[in-house]
Short mmCIF file of C-alpha atoms in Angstrom, two decimals:
data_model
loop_
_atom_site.label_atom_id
_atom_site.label_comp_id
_atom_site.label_asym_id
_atom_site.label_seq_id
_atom_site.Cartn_x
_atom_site.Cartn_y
_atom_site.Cartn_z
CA UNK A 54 13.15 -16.80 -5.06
CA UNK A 55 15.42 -20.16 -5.19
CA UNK A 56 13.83 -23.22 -5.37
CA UNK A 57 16.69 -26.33 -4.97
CA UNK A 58 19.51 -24.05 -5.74
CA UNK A 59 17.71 -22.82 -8.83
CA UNK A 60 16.22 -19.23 -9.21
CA UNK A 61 12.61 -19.32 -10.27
CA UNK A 62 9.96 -16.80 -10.94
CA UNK A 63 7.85 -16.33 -7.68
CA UNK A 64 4.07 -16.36 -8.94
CA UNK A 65 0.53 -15.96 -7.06
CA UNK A 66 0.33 -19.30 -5.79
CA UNK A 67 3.71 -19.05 -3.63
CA UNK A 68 2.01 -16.93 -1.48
CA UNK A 69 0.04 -18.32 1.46
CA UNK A 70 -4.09 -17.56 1.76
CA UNK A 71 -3.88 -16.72 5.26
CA UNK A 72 -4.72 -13.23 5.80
CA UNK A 73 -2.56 -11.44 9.47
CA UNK A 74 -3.74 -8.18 8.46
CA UNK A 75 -7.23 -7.35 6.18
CA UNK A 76 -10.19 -9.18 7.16
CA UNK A 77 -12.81 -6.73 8.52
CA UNK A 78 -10.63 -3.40 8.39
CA UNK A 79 -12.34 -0.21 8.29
CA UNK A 80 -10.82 0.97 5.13
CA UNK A 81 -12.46 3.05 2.29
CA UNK A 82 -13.67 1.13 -0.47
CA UNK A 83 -10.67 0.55 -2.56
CA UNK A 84 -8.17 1.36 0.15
CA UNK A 85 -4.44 1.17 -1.54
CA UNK A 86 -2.90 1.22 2.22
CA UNK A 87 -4.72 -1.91 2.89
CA UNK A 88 -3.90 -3.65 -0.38
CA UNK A 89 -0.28 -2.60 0.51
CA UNK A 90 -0.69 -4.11 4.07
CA UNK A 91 -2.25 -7.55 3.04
CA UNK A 92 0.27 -8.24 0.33
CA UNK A 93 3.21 -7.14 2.73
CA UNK A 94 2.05 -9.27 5.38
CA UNK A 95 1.86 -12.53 3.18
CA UNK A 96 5.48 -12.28 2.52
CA UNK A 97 6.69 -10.76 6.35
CA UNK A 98 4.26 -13.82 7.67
CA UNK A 99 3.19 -14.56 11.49
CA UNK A 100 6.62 -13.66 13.43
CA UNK A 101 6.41 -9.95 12.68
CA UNK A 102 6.22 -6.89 15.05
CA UNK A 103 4.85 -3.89 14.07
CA UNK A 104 4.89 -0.43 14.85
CA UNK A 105 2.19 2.09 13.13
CA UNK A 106 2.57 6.12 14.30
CA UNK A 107 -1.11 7.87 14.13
CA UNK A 108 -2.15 7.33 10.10
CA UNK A 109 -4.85 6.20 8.10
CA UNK A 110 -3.49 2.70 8.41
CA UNK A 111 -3.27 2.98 12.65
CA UNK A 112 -7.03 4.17 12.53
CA UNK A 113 -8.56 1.33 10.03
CA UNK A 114 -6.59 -1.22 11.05
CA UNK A 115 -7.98 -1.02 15.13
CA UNK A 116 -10.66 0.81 16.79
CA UNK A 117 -11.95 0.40 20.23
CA UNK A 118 -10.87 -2.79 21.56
CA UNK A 119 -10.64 -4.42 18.06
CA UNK A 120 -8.07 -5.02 15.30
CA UNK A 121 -7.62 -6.16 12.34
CA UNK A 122 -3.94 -7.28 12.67
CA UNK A 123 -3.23 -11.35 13.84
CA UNK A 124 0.60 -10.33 15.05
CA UNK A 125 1.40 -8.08 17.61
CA UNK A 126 0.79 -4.32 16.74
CA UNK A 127 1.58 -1.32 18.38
CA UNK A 128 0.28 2.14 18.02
CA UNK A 129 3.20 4.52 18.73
CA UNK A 130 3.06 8.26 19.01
CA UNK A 131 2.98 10.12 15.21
CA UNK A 132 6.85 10.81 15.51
CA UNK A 133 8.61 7.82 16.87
CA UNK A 134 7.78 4.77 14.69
CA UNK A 135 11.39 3.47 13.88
CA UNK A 136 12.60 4.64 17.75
CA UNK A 137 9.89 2.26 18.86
CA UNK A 138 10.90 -0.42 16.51
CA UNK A 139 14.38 0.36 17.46
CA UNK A 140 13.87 -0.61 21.37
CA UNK A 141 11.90 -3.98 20.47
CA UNK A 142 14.49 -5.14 18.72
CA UNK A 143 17.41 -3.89 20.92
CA UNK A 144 14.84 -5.92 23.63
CA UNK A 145 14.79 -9.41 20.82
CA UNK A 146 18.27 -8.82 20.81
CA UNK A 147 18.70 -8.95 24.29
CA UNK A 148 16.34 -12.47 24.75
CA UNK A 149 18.07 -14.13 21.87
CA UNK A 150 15.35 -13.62 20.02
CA UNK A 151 16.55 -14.09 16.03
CA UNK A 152 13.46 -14.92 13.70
CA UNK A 153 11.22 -11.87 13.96
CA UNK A 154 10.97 -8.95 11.63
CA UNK A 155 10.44 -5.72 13.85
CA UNK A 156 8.72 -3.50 11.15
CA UNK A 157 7.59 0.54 11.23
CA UNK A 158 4.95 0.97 8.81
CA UNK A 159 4.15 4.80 8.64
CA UNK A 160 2.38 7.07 6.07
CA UNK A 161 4.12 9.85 4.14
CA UNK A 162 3.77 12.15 6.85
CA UNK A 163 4.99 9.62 9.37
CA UNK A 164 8.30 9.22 7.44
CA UNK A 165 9.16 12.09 5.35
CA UNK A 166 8.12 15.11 7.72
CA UNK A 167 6.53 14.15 11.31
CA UNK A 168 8.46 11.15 11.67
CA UNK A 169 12.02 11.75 9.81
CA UNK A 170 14.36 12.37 12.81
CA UNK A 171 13.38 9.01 14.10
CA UNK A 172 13.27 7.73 10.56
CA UNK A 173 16.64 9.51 10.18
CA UNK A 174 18.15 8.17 13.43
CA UNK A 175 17.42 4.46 13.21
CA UNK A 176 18.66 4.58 9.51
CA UNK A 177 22.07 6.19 11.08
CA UNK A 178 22.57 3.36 13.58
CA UNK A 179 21.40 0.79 11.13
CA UNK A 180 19.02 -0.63 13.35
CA UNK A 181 17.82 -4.51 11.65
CA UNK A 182 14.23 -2.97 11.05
CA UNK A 183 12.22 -2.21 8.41
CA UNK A 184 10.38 0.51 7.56
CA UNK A 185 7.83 0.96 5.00
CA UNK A 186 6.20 4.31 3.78
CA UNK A 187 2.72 3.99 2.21
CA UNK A 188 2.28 6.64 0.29
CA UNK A 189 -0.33 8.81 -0.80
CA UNK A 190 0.68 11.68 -1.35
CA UNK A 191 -1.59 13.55 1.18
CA UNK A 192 -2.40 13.97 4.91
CA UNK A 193 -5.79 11.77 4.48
CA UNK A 194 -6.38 11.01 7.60
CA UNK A 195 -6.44 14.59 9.04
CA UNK A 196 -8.47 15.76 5.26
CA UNK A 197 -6.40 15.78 3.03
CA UNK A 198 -3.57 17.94 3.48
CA UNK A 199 -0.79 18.81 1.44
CA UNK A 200 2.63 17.57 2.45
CA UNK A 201 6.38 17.35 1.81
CA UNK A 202 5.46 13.68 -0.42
CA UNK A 203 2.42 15.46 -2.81
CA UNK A 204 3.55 15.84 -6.57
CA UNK A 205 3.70 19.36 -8.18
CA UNK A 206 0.56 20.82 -9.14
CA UNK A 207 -2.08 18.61 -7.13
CA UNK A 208 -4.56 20.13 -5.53
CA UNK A 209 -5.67 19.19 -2.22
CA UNK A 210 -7.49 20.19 0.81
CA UNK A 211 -5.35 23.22 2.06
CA UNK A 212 -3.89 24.46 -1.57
CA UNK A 213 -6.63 24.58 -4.16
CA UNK A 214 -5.11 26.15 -7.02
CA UNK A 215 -2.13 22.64 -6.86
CA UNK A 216 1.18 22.60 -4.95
CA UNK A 217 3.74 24.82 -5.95
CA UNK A 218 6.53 22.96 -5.46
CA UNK A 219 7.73 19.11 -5.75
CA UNK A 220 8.01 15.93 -4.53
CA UNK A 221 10.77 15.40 -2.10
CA UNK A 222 12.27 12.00 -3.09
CA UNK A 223 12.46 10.19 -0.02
CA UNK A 224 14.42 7.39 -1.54
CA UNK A 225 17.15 9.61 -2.41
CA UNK A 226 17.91 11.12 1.08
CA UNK A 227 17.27 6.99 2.38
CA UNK A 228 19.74 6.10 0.15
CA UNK A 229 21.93 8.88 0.95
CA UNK A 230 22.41 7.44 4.67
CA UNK A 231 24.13 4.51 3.41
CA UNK A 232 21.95 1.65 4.20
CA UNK A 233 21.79 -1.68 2.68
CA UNK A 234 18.47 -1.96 0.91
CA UNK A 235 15.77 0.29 -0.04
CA UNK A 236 13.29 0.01 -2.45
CA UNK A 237 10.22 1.52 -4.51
CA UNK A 238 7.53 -0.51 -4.84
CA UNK A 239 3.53 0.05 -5.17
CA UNK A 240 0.33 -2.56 -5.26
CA UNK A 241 -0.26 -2.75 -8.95
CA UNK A 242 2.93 -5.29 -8.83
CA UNK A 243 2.35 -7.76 -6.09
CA UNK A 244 4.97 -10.05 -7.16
CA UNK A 245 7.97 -7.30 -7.64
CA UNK A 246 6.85 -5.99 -3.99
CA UNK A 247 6.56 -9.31 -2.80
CA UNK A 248 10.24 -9.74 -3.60
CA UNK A 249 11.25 -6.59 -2.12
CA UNK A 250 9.46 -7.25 1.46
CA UNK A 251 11.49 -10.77 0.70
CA UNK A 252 14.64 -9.36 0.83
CA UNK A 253 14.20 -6.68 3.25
CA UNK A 254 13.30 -9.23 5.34
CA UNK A 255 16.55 -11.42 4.74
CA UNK A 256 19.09 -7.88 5.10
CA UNK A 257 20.79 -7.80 8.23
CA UNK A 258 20.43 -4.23 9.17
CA UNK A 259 17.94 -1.07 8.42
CA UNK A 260 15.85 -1.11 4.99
CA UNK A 261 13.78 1.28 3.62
CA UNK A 262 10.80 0.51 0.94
CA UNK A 263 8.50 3.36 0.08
CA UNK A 264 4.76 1.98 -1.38
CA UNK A 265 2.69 4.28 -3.52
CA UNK A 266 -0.49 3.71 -2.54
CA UNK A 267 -3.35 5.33 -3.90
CA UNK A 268 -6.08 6.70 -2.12
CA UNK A 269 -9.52 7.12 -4.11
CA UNK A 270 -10.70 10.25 -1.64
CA UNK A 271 -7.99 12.22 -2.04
CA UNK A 272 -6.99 11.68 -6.02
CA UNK A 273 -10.36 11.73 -6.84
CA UNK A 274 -10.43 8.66 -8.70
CA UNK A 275 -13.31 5.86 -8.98
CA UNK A 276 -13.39 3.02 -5.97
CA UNK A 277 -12.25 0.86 -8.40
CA UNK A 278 -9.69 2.50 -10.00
CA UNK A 279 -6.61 2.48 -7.04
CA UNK A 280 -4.35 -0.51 -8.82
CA UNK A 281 -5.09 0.89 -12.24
CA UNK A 282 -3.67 4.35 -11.31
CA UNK A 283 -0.97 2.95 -9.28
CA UNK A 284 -0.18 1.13 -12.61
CA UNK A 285 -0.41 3.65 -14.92
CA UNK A 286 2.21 5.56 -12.77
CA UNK A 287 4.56 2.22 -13.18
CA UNK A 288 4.00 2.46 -16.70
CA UNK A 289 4.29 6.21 -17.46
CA UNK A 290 7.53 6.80 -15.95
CA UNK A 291 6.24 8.87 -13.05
CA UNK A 292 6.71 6.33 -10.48
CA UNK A 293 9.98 4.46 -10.89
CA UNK A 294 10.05 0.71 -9.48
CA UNK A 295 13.62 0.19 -8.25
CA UNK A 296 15.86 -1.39 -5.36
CA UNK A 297 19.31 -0.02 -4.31
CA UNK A 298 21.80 -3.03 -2.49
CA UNK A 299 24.55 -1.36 -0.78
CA UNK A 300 24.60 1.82 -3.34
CA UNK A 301 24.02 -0.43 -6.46
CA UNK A 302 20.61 0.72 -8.49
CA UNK A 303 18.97 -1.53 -10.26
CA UNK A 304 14.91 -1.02 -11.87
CA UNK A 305 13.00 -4.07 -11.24
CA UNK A 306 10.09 -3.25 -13.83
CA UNK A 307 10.92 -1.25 -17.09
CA UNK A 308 8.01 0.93 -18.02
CA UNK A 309 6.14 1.10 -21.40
CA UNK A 310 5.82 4.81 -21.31
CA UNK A 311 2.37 5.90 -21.85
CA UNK A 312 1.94 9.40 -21.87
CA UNK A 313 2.33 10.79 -18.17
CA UNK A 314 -1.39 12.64 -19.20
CA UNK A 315 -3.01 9.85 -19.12
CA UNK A 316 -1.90 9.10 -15.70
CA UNK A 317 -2.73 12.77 -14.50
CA UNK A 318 -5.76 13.10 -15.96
CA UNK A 319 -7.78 10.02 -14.77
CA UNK A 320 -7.18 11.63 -11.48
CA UNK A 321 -9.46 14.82 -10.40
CA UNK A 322 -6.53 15.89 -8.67
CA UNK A 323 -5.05 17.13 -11.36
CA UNK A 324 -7.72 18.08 -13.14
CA UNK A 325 -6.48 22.29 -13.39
CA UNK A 326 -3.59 21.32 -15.04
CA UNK A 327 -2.25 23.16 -18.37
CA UNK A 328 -1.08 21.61 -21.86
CA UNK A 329 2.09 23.36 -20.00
CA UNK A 330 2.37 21.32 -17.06
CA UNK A 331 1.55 18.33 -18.81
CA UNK A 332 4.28 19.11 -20.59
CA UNK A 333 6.57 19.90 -18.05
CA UNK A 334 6.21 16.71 -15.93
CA UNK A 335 6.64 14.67 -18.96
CA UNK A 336 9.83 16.69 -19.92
CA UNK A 337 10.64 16.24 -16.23
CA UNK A 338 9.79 12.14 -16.69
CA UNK A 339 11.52 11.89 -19.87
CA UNK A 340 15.02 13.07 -18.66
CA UNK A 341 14.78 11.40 -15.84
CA UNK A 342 14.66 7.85 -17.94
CA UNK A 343 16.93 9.71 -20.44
CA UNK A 344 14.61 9.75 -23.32
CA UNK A 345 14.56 12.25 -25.75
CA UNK A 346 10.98 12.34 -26.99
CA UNK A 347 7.38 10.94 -25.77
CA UNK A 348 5.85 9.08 -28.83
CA UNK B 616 13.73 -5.81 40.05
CA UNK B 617 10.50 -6.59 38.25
CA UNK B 618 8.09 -3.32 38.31
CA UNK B 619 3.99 -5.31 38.45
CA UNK B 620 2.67 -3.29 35.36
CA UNK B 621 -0.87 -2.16 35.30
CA UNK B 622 -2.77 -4.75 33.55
CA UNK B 623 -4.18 -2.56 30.24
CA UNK B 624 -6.74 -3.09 27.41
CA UNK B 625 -5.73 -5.27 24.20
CA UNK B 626 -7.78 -6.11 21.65
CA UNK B 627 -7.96 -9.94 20.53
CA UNK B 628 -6.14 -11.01 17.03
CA UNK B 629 -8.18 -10.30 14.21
CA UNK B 630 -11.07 -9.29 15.98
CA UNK B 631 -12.18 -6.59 13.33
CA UNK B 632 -13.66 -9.77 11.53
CA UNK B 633 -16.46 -10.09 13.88
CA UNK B 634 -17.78 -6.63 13.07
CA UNK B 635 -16.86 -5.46 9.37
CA UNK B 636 -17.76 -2.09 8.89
CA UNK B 637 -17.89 -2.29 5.43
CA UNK B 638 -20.91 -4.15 5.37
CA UNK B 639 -23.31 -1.16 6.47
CA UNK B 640 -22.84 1.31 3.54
CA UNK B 641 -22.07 -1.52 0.31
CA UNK B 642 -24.14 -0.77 -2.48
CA UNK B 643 -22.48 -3.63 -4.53
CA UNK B 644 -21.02 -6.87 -4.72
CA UNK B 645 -19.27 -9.28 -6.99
CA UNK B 646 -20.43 -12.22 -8.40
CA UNK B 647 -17.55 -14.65 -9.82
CA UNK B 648 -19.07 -16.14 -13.01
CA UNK B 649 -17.60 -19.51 -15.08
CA UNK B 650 -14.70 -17.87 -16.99
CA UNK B 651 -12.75 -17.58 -13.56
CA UNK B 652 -9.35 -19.30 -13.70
CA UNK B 653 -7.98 -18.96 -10.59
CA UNK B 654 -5.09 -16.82 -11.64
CA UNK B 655 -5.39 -15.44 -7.81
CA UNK B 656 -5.11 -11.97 -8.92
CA UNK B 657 -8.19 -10.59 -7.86
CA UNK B 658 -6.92 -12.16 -4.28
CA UNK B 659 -4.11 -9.92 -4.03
CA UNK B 660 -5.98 -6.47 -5.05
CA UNK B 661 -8.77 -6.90 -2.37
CA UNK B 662 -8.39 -3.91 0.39
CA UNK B 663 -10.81 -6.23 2.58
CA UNK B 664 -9.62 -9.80 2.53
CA UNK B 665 -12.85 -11.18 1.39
CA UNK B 666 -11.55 -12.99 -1.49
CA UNK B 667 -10.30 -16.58 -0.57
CA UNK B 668 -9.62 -19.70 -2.34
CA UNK B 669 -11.94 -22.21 -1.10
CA UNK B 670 -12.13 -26.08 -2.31
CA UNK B 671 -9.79 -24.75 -5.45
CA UNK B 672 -12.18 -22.06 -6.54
CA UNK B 673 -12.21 -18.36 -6.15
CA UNK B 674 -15.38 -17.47 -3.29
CA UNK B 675 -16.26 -14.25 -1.69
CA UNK B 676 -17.12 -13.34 1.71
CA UNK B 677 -20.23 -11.11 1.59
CA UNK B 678 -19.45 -10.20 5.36
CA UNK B 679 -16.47 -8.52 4.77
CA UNK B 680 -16.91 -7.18 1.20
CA UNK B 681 -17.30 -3.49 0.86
CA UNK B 682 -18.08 -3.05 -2.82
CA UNK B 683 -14.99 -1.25 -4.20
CA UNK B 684 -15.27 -2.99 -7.70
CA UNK B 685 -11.47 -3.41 -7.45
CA UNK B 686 -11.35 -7.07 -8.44
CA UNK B 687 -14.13 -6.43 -11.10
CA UNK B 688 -12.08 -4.25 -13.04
CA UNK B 689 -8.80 -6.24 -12.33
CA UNK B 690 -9.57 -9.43 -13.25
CA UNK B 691 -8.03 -10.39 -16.57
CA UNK B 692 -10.68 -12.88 -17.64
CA UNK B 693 -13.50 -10.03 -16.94
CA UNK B 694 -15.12 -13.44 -14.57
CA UNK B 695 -16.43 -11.21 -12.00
CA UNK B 696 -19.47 -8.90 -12.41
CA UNK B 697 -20.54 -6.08 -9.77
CA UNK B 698 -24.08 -6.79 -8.74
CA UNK B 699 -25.88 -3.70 -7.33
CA UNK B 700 -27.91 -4.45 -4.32
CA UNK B 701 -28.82 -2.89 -0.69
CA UNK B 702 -27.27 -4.51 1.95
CA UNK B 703 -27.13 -3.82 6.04
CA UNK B 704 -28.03 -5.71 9.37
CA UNK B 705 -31.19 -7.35 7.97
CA UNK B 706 -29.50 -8.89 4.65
CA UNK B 707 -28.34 -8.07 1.31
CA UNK B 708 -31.43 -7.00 -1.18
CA UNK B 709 -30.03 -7.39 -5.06
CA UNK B 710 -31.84 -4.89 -7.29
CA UNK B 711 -33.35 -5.16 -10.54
CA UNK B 712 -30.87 -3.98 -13.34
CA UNK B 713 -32.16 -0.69 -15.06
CA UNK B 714 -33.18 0.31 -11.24
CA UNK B 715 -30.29 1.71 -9.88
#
């Protein structure tokens, strides 16, 4: 953030206190999609659009006649978030319209497997929207499902004995469509996703930013545990924070490495894992980063 | 040529508020005790909202709070403390501790 020509540290109190999106939502207790949408919304602030394809966010955020969002929200059909997006700004465009942020805000299943041609399509134009992925990790609003975004090994509502295979990195094929910004982010760091939304905000043209977002249902983790898992992914390696600016990598929060176990195993999700696994994904963490050993 | 549109069903801004859902199955709340110095953090990490900064100090909003314990275990001063309770349409009913 620049403050008189000078770049300062943003911090808590930048933010505003008005709440567009939270108050009264029927989230689960310790929902990490509606963390991610109030902090989002106090950087994207009052002239926003957004688009939501059928999710857990669509369903807590308005039932019946009511909703929880104070800027205009529309519920599009589960596979055409960014196409929607797409038109109302092609429509802003057309009225001269210049200060709004037209935003798609879909789960993992509304970006990386229902929703990817659309996703895919809008990035290829490079379409001035953003769109945000909350992720996590599961179909939750249909049970708990596994899907393309769910790590290697976790068990969920359809695969019992864990997933056999990975996590497709979303953020890699984004990046691979040549667009100006994307970005990881999750809610244990308000102020590095803060930035991010910031910036998105200011790129003329399509960004991507992915959010790990908890859920305590489907991880099997306390009600009060969603930011301290979210963090402990930060830390351990598992979930990288980073940006890309036109093809340009850079990681916005360095982790402190904690063993990836500890991150696994406060999670019930995980809880059939082997000494081998364990092993594996923090073999798998630890060449990512380019480390030889865990201490 | 402008088409008339058929006039359809919106819901008003923020209108969840009225009717918080959360309310009906809370089993706790937080209580923010003297150590609290309004770092904000706890602000940030509610999933409801019902955090706000009022008259420079950190308040709750008891109709909106669901009882995830999320800014409990967040806060780095350890200010707030979960107190279990019943609550519903008719009130909220704190118990005694050891009764839970």
């Amino acid at each position: 953030m620049r403050k008189g020509g000078e770049l300062v540290k943003m911090t808590l109190k930048d933010l505003p206190q008005q709440d567009l999106f939270g108050p009264g939502n029927a989230g689960c207790r310790g929902c990490g999609a509606a963390i991610a949408g109030r902090q989002a919304m106090k950087v994207l602030g009052a002239r926003t659009i957004i688009t939501m394809p059928a999710s857990c966010m669509a369903t807590l955020s308005g039932l019946n006649q009511k909703t929880a969002w104070s800027i205009p929200f529309y519920h599009t059909l589960f596979e055409i978030a960014p196409a929607v997006s797409s038109g109302i700004r092609a429509s802003l465009e057309a009225q001269g319209i210049k200060d709004v942020n037209v935003v798609s805000w879909a789960g993992d299943a509304g970006t990386a497997d229902i929703g990817f041609q659309s996703l895919s399509g809008a990035a290829e134009r490079n379409d001035n929207i953003i769109h945000v992925c909350y992720d996590n990790e599961m179909y939750m609003n249909t049970g708990g499902q596994s899907g393309s975004q769910t790590p290697i090994y976790a068990m969920t509502s359809n695969q019992q004995k864990g997933k056999r295979t990975g996590k497709k990195d979303m953020l890699k094929i984004m990046v691979a469509h040549d667009v100006g910004y994307v970005a990881s982010a999750t809610i244990s760091h308000p102020l590095d996703l803060a930035e991010k939304f910031k910036k998105a905000a200011a790129h003329d043209g399509f960004s991507y930013i992915h959010i790990m977002a908890p859920c305590y249902r489907g991880w099997n983790i306390p009600t009060d545990q969603s930011v301290a898992t979210a963090r402990k992914a930060v830390e351990s390696g598992f979930w990288e924070l980073y940006e890309v600016v036109d093809g340009k990598k850079t990681r916005t929060h360095e982790p402190s490495f904690i063993p990836v176990s500890e991150y696994l195993m406060s999670q019930g999700r995980f809880k059939n894992l082997s000494t081998e696994q364990v092993k594996e994904i923090q073999d798998a963490v630890n060449s990512h980063f380019g480390r030889k050993e865990a201490k | 040529m402008a088409k008339k549109l058929p006039i359809v069903p919106s819901a008003k801004a923020g209108s969840m508020a009225e009717a918080p859902s959360g309310i009906i199955w809370r089993e706790q709340h937080p209580v923010i005790g003297d150590k609290c110095n309004q770092c904000l953090e706890c602000i940030m990490f509610c999933p409801e909202g019902a955090l706000k900064l009022e008259n420079g100090k950190v308040a709750v909003s008891l109709e909106l709070c669901n009882g995830c314990g999320t800014c409990a275990f967040e806060c780095p001063q350890k200010a707030i403390t979960m107190v279990l309770e019943f609550s519903g349409d008719r009130g909220i009913f704190p118990l005694k501790e050891g009764k839970s």
